[in-house]
Coordinates of N, CA and C in Angstrom, one line a residue:
Chain N
X1099 N 192.9 122.3 107.5 CA 192.8 123.8 107.7 C 191.5 124.1 108.2
X1100 N 191.6 124.9 109.6 CA 190.2 125.1 110.3 C 189.7 126.4 109.7
X1101 N 190.5 127.5 109.3 CA 190.0 128.7 108.8 C 189.3 129.5 109.9
X1102 N 187.9 129.8 109.8 CA 187.1 130.5 110.6 C 186.2 129.5 111.4
X1103 N 186.2 129.5 112.7 CA 185.4 128.5 113.4 C 184.6 129.4 114.3
X1104 N 183.2 129.1 114.3 CA 182.3 129.8 115.3 C 181.4 128.7 116.0
X1105 N 181.2 129.1 117.1 CA 180.3 128.1 118.0 C 179.5 128.9 118.9
X1106 N 178.2 128.4 119.2 CA 177.7 127.1 118.7 C 177.1 127.2 117.4
X1107 N 176.8 126.1 116.7 CA 176.2 126.2 115.4 C 174.6 126.4 115.5
X1108 N 174.2 126.0 116.5 CA 172.7 126.0 116.8 C 172.4 126.4 118.2
X1109 N 171.5 127.4 118.4 CA 171.1 127.8 119.9 C 169.7 128.2 119.8
X1110 N 169.0 127.7 120.9 CA 167.6 128.2 121.1 C 167.6 129.1 122.5
X1111 N 167.2 130.1 122.6 CA 167.1 131.0 123.7 C 165.6 131.4 124.1
X1112 N 165.4 131.8 125.2 CA 164.2 132.4 125.5 C 164.4 134.0 125.5
X1113 N 163.4 134.7 125.3 CA 163.5 136.2 125.5 C 164.0 136.4 126.7
X1114 N 165.2 137.4 126.7 CA 165.6 137.9 127.9 C 167.0 137.2 128.4
X1115 N 167.2 136.1 127.7 CA 168.3 135.3 128.2 C 169.6 135.9 127.4
X1116 N 170.6 135.5 127.9 CA 172.0 136.0 127.3 C 172.8 134.9 126.6
X1117 N 173.5 135.2 125.7 CA 174.5 134.2 125.2 C 175.6 134.9 124.6
X1118 N 176.6 134.2 124.3 CA 177.9 134.7 123.6 C 178.1 133.6 122.4
X1119 N 178.4 134.2 121.2 CA 178.8 133.4 120.1 C 180.3 133.6 119.9
X1120 N 181.0 132.6 119.9 CA 182.4 132.5 119.8 C 182.9 132.5 118.4
X1121 N 183.9 133.1 118.0 CA 184.6 133.1 116.7 C 186.1 133.0 116.9
X1122 N 186.8 132.2 116.1 CA 188.2 132.1 116.1 C 188.8 131.9 114.7
X1123 N 189.8 132.6 114.3 CA 190.3 132.1 113.0 C 191.9 132.1 113.3
X1124 N 192.3 131.2 112.4 CA 193.8 130.6 112.5 C 194.5 131.2 111.4
X1125 N 194.1 132.2 110.6 CA 194.9 132.7 109.4 C 195.7 133.8 109.7
X1126 N 195.8 134.3 110.9 CA 196.7 135.5 111.3 C 196.0 136.8 110.5
X1127 N 194.7 136.8 110.5 CA 194.1 137.9 109.7 C 194.0 139.3 110.8
X1128 N 193.9 140.2 110.3 CA 193.9 141.5 110.9 C 192.4 141.8 111.4
X1129 N 191.5 141.8 110.5 CA 190.1 142.2 110.6 C 189.1 141.0 110.8
X1130 N 188.1 141.2 111.6 CA 187.3 140.3 111.9 C 185.9 140.9 111.8
X1131 N 184.6 140.2 111.5 CA 183.3 140.7 111.3 C 182.4 139.8 111.8
X1132 N 181.3 140.3 112.4 CA 180.0 139.7 112.6 C 178.9 140.3 111.8
X1133 N 178.3 139.3 111.0 CA 177.2 139.5 110.3 C 175.8 138.7 110.7
X1134 N 174.7 139.2 110.4 CA 173.5 138.4 110.5 C 172.9 138.3 109.2
X1135 N 172.4 137.3 108.9 CA 171.7 136.9 107.6 C 170.2 136.6 107.9
X1136 N 169.4 137.4 107.1 CA 167.9 137.2 107.5 C 167.4 137.3 106.1
X1137 N 166.2 136.3 105.9 CA 165.6 136.1 104.4 C 165.2 137.6 103.8
X1138 N 165.6 137.8 102.5 CA 165.3 138.8 101.8 C 166.1 140.0 102.2
X1139 N 167.1 140.0 103.2 CA 167.9 141.2 103.6 C 169.3 141.0 103.4
X1140 N 169.7 139.9 103.0 CA 171.2 139.6 102.6 C 172.0 139.5 104.0
X1141 N 173.2 139.9 103.8 CA 173.9 140.0 105.2 C 174.1 141.3 105.5
X1142 N 173.8 141.6 106.8 CA 174.0 142.9 107.4 C 175.2 142.9 108.4
X1143 N 176.0 144.0 108.5 CA 177.1 143.9 109.4 C 176.5 144.5 110.7
X1144 N 177.0 143.7 111.7 CA 176.7 144.0 113.1 C 177.9 144.9 113.8
X1145 N 178.8 144.2 113.8 CA 180.2 144.9 114.4 C 181.3 144.4 113.5
X1146 N 182.4 145.1 113.5 CA 183.5 144.6 112.9 C 184.8 145.1 113.8
X1147 N 185.9 144.4 113.4 CA 187.2 144.8 114.3 C 188.2 144.9 113.3
X1148 N 188.6 146.1 113.0 CA 189.6 146.2 111.9 C 191.0 145.7 112.4
X1149 N 191.4 145.8 113.7 CA 192.6 145.2 114.0 C 192.4 144.9 115.5
X1150 N 193.3 144.1 116.1 CA 193.3 143.7 117.4 C 193.2 145.1 118.4
X1151 N 192.2 145.0 119.2 CA 192.2 146.2 120.2 C 191.2 147.2 119.7
X1152 N 190.5 147.1 118.6 CA 189.5 148.1 118.0 C 188.3 147.2 117.6
X1153 N 187.2 148.0 117.8 CA 185.9 147.4 117.3 C 185.1 148.7 116.9
X1154 N 184.3 148.6 115.8 CA 183.4 149.5 115.5 C 182.0 148.9 115.0
X1155 N 181.0 149.8 115.2 CA 179.7 149.5 114.8 C 179.5 149.4 113.4
X1156 N 178.6 148.4 112.9 CA 178.2 148.2 111.6 C 176.9 148.8 111.3
X1157 N 175.9 148.2 110.5 CA 174.7 148.6 110.2 C 173.6 148.3 111.3
X1158 N 173.8 147.3 112.0 CA 172.7 146.9 112.9 C 173.3 146.4 114.3
X1159 N 173.9 147.4 115.0 CA 174.6 146.9 116.2 C 173.7 146.9 117.5
X1160 N 172.6 147.5 117.4 CA 171.7 147.5 118.7 C 171.4 146.1 119.2
X1161 N 171.6 146.0 120.5 CA 171.2 144.6 121.2 C 172.3 143.8 121.2
X1162 N 173.7 144.2 120.6 CA 174.8 143.3 120.6 C 176.0 144.1 121.2
X1163 N 176.9 143.3 121.7 CA 178.2 143.7 122.2 C 179.2 142.9 121.6
X1164 N 180.5 143.2 121.6 CA 181.5 142.3 120.9 C 182.9 142.5 121.7
X1165 N 183.6 141.6 121.7 CA 185.1 141.8 122.3 C 186.0 141.2 121.3
X1166 N 187.2 142.0 121.1 CA 188.2 141.4 120.3 C 189.2 140.9 121.4
X1167 N 189.2 139.7 121.8 CA 189.9 139.2 122.8 C 191.2 139.2 122.5
X1168 N 191.7 138.8 121.3 CA 193.2 138.8 120.9 C 193.0 138.8 119.3
X1169 N 194.1 138.7 118.7 CA 194.1 138.6 117.2 C 193.2 137.5 116.6
X1170 N 193.0 136.4 117.4 CA 192.6 135.2 116.7 C 191.1 135.3 117.0
X1171 N 190.5 135.9 118.2 CA 189.2 135.8 118.7 C 188.5 136.9 118.6
X1172 N 187.1 136.8 118.3 CA 186.2 137.8 118.3 C 184.8 137.3 118.5
X1173 N 184.4 137.8 119.7 CA 183.0 137.3 120.4 C 181.9 138.2 120.1
X1174 N 180.6 137.6 119.9 CA 179.5 138.5 119.9 C 178.6 138.1 121.0
X1175 N 178.2 139.0 121.9 CA 177.3 138.9 123.0 C 175.8 139.5 122.7
X1176 N 174.9 138.6 123.1 CA 173.5 139.3 123.3 C 173.2 139.3 124.6
X1177 N 173.1 140.5 125.1 CA 172.7 140.5 126.7 C 171.3 140.1 127.2
X1178 N 170.4 140.6 126.3 CA 169.0 140.2 126.7 C 168.3 139.9 125.3
X1179 N 168.4 138.7 124.8 CA 167.8 138.3 123.5 C 166.4 138.5 123.3
X1180 N 166.0 139.0 122.0 CA 164.8 139.3 121.6 C 164.5 138.6 120.5
X1181 N 163.1 138.2 120.2 CA 162.8 137.4 119.0 C 163.3 137.9 117.7
X1182 N 163.6 139.4 117.7 CA 163.8 140.0 116.6 C 165.5 139.7 116.2
X1183 N 166.0 138.9 117.2 CA 167.5 138.5 117.0 C 167.6 137.1 116.4
X1184 N 166.5 136.6 116.2 CA 166.4 135.2 115.5 C 166.9 135.4 114.2
X1185 N 168.1 134.7 113.8 CA 168.8 134.9 112.6 C 169.8 133.8 112.5
X1186 N 170.7 133.9 111.3 CA 171.8 133.2 111.2 C 172.9 134.2 111.2
X1187 N 174.0 133.9 112.1 CA 175.0 134.6 112.4 C 176.3 134.2 111.7
X1188 N 176.9 135.0 110.9 CA 178.1 134.7 110.4 C 179.3 135.5 110.9
X1189 N 180.4 134.6 111.3 CA 181.6 135.6 111.5 C 182.5 135.4 110.4
X1190 N 183.4 136.4 110.0 CA 184.2 136.3 108.9 C 185.6 137.0 109.2
X1191 N 186.6 136.8 108.5 CA 187.9 137.5 108.8 C 188.4 137.9 107.5
X1192 N 189.4 138.8 107.5 CA 190.0 139.3 106.3 C 191.3 139.7 106.6
X1193 N 192.3 139.4 105.7 CA 193.7 139.8 105.8 C 193.8 141.4 105.8
X1194 N 193.5 141.9 104.9 CA 193.2 143.5 104.6 C 194.5 144.2 105.0
X1195 N 195.5 143.9 104.4 CA 196.7 144.8 104.6 C 196.9 145.7 103.3
X1196 N 196.9 144.9 102.2 CA 197.1 145.7 101.1 C 196.3 145.1 100.1
X1197 N 195.4 145.8 99.4 CA 194.6 145.2 98.2 C 193.3 144.8 98.8
X1198 N 192.5 144.1 97.8 CA 191.2 143.7 98.2 C 191.3 142.4 99.1
X1199 N 191.0 142.6 100.5 CA 191.0 141.4 101.3 C 189.8 140.6 101.2
X1200 N 190.1 139.4 100.7 CA 188.9 138.4 100.6 C 188.5 138.0 102.1
X1201 N 187.1 137.9 102.1 CA 186.3 137.5 103.4 C 186.3 136.1 103.4
X1202 N 186.9 135.5 104.6 CA 186.7 134.0 104.7 C 185.5 134.0 105.9
X1203 N 184.7 133.1 105.7 CA 183.3 133.0 106.5 C 183.5 131.8 107.3
X1204 N 183.0 131.9 108.5 CA 182.7 130.6 109.3 C 181.3 129.8 108.8
X1205 N 180.9 128.8 109.3 CA 179.7 128.2 108.8 C 178.6 128.6 109.2
X1206 N 178.4 129.5 110.2 CA 177.2 130.1 110.5 C 176.7 129.6 111.8
X1207 N 175.9 130.4 112.6 CA 175.3 129.8 113.8 C 173.8 130.2 113.9
X1208 N 173.0 129.2 113.8 CA 171.5 129.5 113.5 C 171.0 129.7 115.1
X1209 N 170.5 131.1 115.4 CA 169.9 131.4 116.7 C 168.5 131.6 116.6
X1210 N 167.7 130.9 117.5 CA 166.3 131.1 117.6 C 166.0 131.7 119.0
X1211 N 165.2 132.7 119.2 CA 164.7 133.3 120.3 C 163.3 133.3 120.4
X1212 N 162.9 132.5 121.4 CA 161.4 132.3 121.6 C 160.7 133.4 122.4
Chain I
X776 N 176.6 156.6 102.2 CA 176.7 155.1 102.5 C 176.8 154.5 101.2
X777 N 177.4 153.3 101.2 CA 177.3 152.4 100.1 C 176.1 151.6 100.0
X778 N 175.5 151.5 98.9 CA 174.3 150.4 98.8 C 174.7 149.6 97.5
X779 N 174.2 148.3 97.8 CA 174.4 147.3 96.7 C 173.0 146.6 96.3
X780 N 172.7 146.4 95.1 CA 171.2 146.1 94.7 C 171.4 144.8 93.8
X781 N 170.7 144.0 94.2 CA 170.5 142.7 93.3 C 168.9 142.7 93.1
X782 N 168.6 143.0 92.0 CA 167.2 143.0 91.6 C 166.6 141.8 91.3
X783 N 167.2 140.6 91.3 CA 166.7 139.3 90.7 C 166.5 138.4 92.0
X784 N 165.6 138.3 92.9 CA 165.6 137.5 93.9 C 165.8 136.1 93.6
X785 N 165.3 135.7 92.5 CA 165.4 134.2 92.1 C 165.7 134.0 90.6
X786 N 166.4 133.1 90.3 CA 166.8 132.9 88.8 C 166.9 131.1 88.5
X787 N 166.7 130.8 87.4 CA 167.0 129.5 87.3 C 167.6 129.3 85.7
X788 N 168.3 128.2 85.5 CA 169.0 127.9 84.3 C 169.1 126.4 84.0
X789 N 169.1 126.2 82.9 CA 169.1 124.7 82.5 C 170.8 124.3 82.6
X790 N 170.9 123.1 83.0 CA 172.2 122.7 83.0 C 173.1 123.0 81.7
X791 N 174.3 123.5 81.7 CA 175.1 123.6 80.6 C 174.8 124.8 79.8
X792 N 173.8 125.5 80.2 CA 173.5 126.9 79.6 C 174.2 128.1 80.4
X793 N 173.9 129.2 79.9 CA 174.7 130.4 80.5 C 173.7 131.2 81.2
X794 N 174.1 131.9 82.3 CA 173.1 132.7 83.1 C 173.9 133.8 83.6
X795 N 173.2 135.0 83.7 CA 173.9 136.4 84.1 C 173.2 137.0 85.3
X796 N 173.8 137.1 86.3 CA 173.1 137.7 87.5 C 173.5 139.1 87.6
X797 N 172.6 140.0 87.9 CA 172.9 141.5 87.9 C 173.2 141.9 89.3
X798 N 174.0 143.0 89.3 CA 174.3 143.7 90.4 C 174.5 145.2 90.3
X799 N 174.0 146.1 90.9 CA 174.1 147.5 90.8 C 174.7 147.9 92.1
X800 N 175.4 149.2 92.2 CA 175.7 149.6 93.5 C 175.9 151.2 93.3
X801 N 175.7 151.7 94.5 CA 175.8 153.3 94.6 C 176.9 153.6 95.4
X802 N 177.9 154.5 94.8 CA 179.0 155.0 95.8 C 179.6 156.1 95.2
X803 N 180.1 157.0 96.1 CA 180.8 158.4 95.5 C 182.2 158.0 95.4
X804 N 182.7 156.9 95.8 CA 184.2 156.5 95.7 C 184.7 156.2 94.4
X805 N 186.0 156.5 94.1 CA 186.5 156.2 92.9 C 187.2 154.9 92.8
X806 N 187.8 154.6 93.8 CA 188.6 153.3 94.1 C 187.9 152.4 95.0
X807 N 187.6 151.2 94.6 CA 187.0 150.3 95.5 C 187.0 148.8 94.8
X808 N 186.4 147.9 95.6 CA 186.6 146.4 95.1 C 185.1 146.0 95.1
X809 N 184.9 145.0 94.2 CA 183.8 144.3 94.0 C 183.8 142.8 94.0
X810 N 183.0 142.2 94.6 CA 183.0 140.6 94.8 C 181.6 140.0 94.5
X811 N 181.8 138.7 94.1 CA 180.5 137.8 94.0 C 181.1 136.5 95.0
X812 N 180.1 136.5 96.0 CA 180.2 135.4 96.8 C 179.0 134.3 96.6
X813 N 179.4 133.0 97.0 CA 178.4 132.0 96.7 C 178.1 131.3 98.1
X814 N 176.9 131.0 98.2 CA 176.5 130.4 99.4 C 175.6 129.3 99.0
X815 N 176.2 128.0 99.0 CA 175.4 126.7 98.7 C 174.5 126.5 99.8
X816 N 173.7 125.4 99.7 CA 172.8 125.1 100.8 C 173.4 124.6 102.1
X817 N 174.8 124.4 102.1 CA 175.6 123.9 103.1 C 175.7 125.2 104.0
X818 N 175.4 126.4 103.6 CA 175.6 127.8 104.1 C 177.1 128.3 104.0
X819 N 178.1 127.5 103.9 CA 179.5 128.1 103.9 C 179.6 129.2 102.7
X820 N 180.0 130.3 103.0 CA 180.2 131.4 101.9 C 181.5 131.2 101.4
X821 N 181.5 131.3 100.2 CA 182.9 131.2 99.5 C 182.9 132.3 98.2
X822 N 184.3 132.9 98.2 CA 184.5 133.8 97.2 C 184.4 133.1 95.7
X823 N 183.7 133.7 94.8 CA 183.6 133.3 93.4 C 184.7 134.1 92.6
X824 N 184.6 135.5 92.7 CA 185.3 136.3 91.8 C 185.3 137.6 92.4
X825 N 186.6 138.3 92.1 CA 186.5 139.8 92.6 C 187.2 140.8 91.5
X826 N 186.8 142.0 91.6 CA 187.2 143.0 90.6 C 187.6 144.3 91.3
X827 N 188.9 144.8 90.7 CA 189.3 146.0 91.5 C 188.8 147.1 90.4
X828 N 188.2 148.2 90.9 CA 187.5 149.2 90.1 C 188.6 149.8 89.2
X829 N 189.9 149.9 89.5 CA 190.8 150.7 88.9 C 191.2 149.9 87.6
X830 N 190.9 148.6 87.4 CA 191.2 147.6 86.4 C 190.0 147.6 85.4
X831 N 190.5 148.0 84.1 CA 189.3 148.2 83.0 C 189.1 146.6 82.5
X832 N 190.0 145.8 82.7 CA 189.8 144.4 82.1 C 188.8 143.7 83.2
X833 N 187.8 143.0 82.6 CA 186.9 142.2 83.5 C 187.5 141.0 84.1
X834 N 187.3 140.4 85.2 CA 187.9 139.5 85.9 C 187.2 138.2 85.5
X835 N 188.0 137.2 85.1 CA 187.4 135.8 85.0 C 188.2 134.7 85.8
X836 N 187.2 133.8 86.1 CA 187.7 132.5 87.0 C 186.9 131.4 86.4
X837 N 187.7 130.6 85.3 CA 187.2 129.5 84.8 C 185.9 129.8 84.2
X838 N 184.8 129.1 84.6 CA 183.4 129.4 84.0 C 182.8 130.6 84.3
X839 N 183.4 131.3 85.4 CA 182.7 132.6 86.0 C 183.4 133.9 85.4
X840 N 182.7 134.8 85.0 CA 183.3 136.1 84.5 C 182.3 137.2 85.0
X841 N 182.9 138.4 84.9 CA 182.0 139.5 85.3 C 181.9 140.6 84.1
X842 N 180.9 141.3 84.1 CA 181.0 142.5 83.2 C 180.9 143.7 84.1
X843 N 182.0 144.4 84.4 CA 182.0 145.5 85.1 C 182.1 146.8 84.1
X844 N 180.9 147.5 84.6 CA 180.8 148.8 83.8 C 180.8 149.9 85.0
X845 N 181.9 150.6 85.1 CA 182.0 151.5 86.1 C 181.3 152.6 86.1
X846 N 181.0 153.3 84.9 CA 180.2 154.4 84.8 C 178.7 154.1 85.1
X847 N 178.4 153.1 84.8 CA 177.0 152.6 85.1 C 176.7 152.1 86.6
X848 N 177.9 151.9 87.2 CA 177.9 151.1 88.5 C 177.2 149.8 88.4
X849 N 177.7 149.1 87.5 CA 177.0 147.8 87.3 C 178.1 146.8 87.3
X850 N 177.7 145.5 88.0 CA 178.7 144.4 88.1 C 178.1 143.1 88.1
X851 N 177.8 142.5 86.8 CA 177.0 141.4 86.6 C 177.9 140.3 86.6
X852 N 177.4 139.1 87.1 CA 178.3 137.8 87.1 C 177.6 136.9 86.0
X853 N 178.5 136.3 85.1 CA 178.0 135.4 84.0 C 178.7 134.0 84.4
X854 N 177.9 133.0 84.4 CA 178.1 131.7 84.8 C 177.8 130.9 83.4
X855 N 179.0 130.4 82.9 CA 178.8 129.5 81.6 C 178.9 128.2 81.9
X856 N 178.1 127.4 80.9 CA 178.3 125.8 81.2 C 177.8 125.5 82.5
X857 N 176.6 126.0 83.1 CA 176.1 125.9 84.3 C 176.0 124.6 84.9
X858 N 176.5 124.2 86.0 CA 176.6 122.8 86.6 C 175.6 122.8 87.8
X859 N 175.3 121.7 88.0 CA 174.3 121.4 89.3 C 174.8 121.9 90.6
X860 N 176.2 121.9 90.7 CA 176.9 122.5 91.9 C 176.9 123.9 92.0
X861 N 176.3 124.6 90.9 CA 176.3 126.1 90.9 C 174.9 126.5 91.7
X862 N 174.2 125.5 91.8 CA 172.9 126.0 92.6 C 173.3 126.5 94.0
X863 N 172.9 127.7 94.2 CA 173.4 128.4 95.5 C 172.8 129.8 95.6
X864 N 172.9 130.5 96.6 CA 172.6 131.9 96.7 C 173.9 132.7 96.4
X865 N 173.8 133.7 95.5 CA 174.9 134.6 95.2 C 174.7 135.8 95.6
X866 N 175.9 136.3 96.3 CA 175.7 137.7 96.9 C 176.9 138.6 96.2
X867 N 176.3 139.8 95.8 CA 177.4 140.8 95.3 C 177.7 141.7 96.4
X868 N 179.1 141.9 96.5 CA 179.5 142.8 97.6 C 180.6 144.0 97.2
X869 N 180.5 145.1 97.9 CA 181.4 146.1 97.7 C 182.2 146.5 98.8
X870 N 183.3 147.0 98.5 CA 184.3 147.5 99.6 C 185.1 148.7 99.2
X871 N 185.1 149.7 100.0 CA 186.1 150.8 99.6 C 187.4 150.4 99.7
X872 N 188.3 151.1 98.8 CA 189.6 150.7 99.0 C 190.4 151.2 100.2
X873 N 189.7 152.1 100.9 CA 190.4 152.5 102.0 C 189.6 152.1 103.2
X874 N 188.6 151.4 103.1 CA 187.9 151.0 104.3 C 188.0 149.5 104.6
X875 N 187.2 149.2 105.5 CA 187.3 147.7 106.1 C 186.0 147.1 105.9
X876 N 184.9 147.8 105.6 CA 183.5 147.3 105.7 C 183.2 146.7 104.3
X877 N 182.5 145.6 104.2 CA 182.0 145.0 103.1 C 180.5 145.2 103.1
X878 N 179.9 145.6 102.0 CA 178.5 145.9 101.8 C 177.9 144.7 100.9
X879 N 177.0 144.1 101.4 CA 176.4 143.1 100.5 C 175.0 143.4 100.1
X880 N 174.7 142.8 98.9 CA 173.4 142.8 98.3 C 172.5 141.9 98.9
X881 N 171.2 141.8 98.6 CA 170.3 140.8 99.2 C 170.3 139.4 98.6
X882 N 171.1 139.3 97.6 CA 171.2 137.9 97.0 C 170.3 137.6 96.1
X883 N 170.8 136.7 95.2 CA 170.1 136.0 94.2 C 170.0 134.6 94.3
X884 N 169.1 133.8 94.4 CA 169.0 132.4 94.6 C 168.9 131.7 93.1
X885 N 170.0 131.0 92.8 CA 170.1 130.5 91.4 C 169.9 129.0 91.5
X886 N 169.2 128.4 90.6 CA 168.8 127.0 90.6 C 169.1 126.6 89.3
X887 N 170.0 125.4 89.3 CA 170.5 124.8 87.9 C 169.5 123.6 87.8
X888 N 168.9 123.6 86.7 CA 168.0 122.4 86.5 C 168.5 121.4 85.6
X889 N 168.3 120.2 86.0 CA 169.1 119.1 85.1 C 168.3 119.0 83.9

């Protein structure tokens, strides 16, 4: 059972470089999310996609773009990386049709921007 | 906006003892869901327990139970018979019944001491 798969797991960038974090889920979930986790700040929502074809900003969207490519895939792009974007990034998905949709998380991607 | 507060950054408990992790939240919603997620050192986030606000009965899952006080906007997690595998970061989370966003607290790092 793959669940939520995100790649890469580790990445080092130089300031100004761009990169895309990929995320795919095989649970036929409607909603997908990108969070960043920083020490002492918990998880903060960057962007989410309630359903295929829609995306919405979360708490900290600046410096990021997303694409909901299809129902399975939701990518996060950093166009011009900054040291403040050094973080651990988590992709998650949720069925969220009726009732409390449990979040299923990927294993995280550790990004360092030098 | 919804806010979730975990006022205990770190806690420790002796193996086999009981520990309670605190969580408070602020919302004007009447219907919502609350969750506790566990993040072990492996980083993979997993759901521990969930509570629907309209249910008065506190949720339980084996050694894990909650004390849900709706009027006080409090949602604490009790871990009984603590085991070494319970060592992890624990996050409290909130979701509106009509929404798609999950709001997380800053986490409590729990260490179970042998």
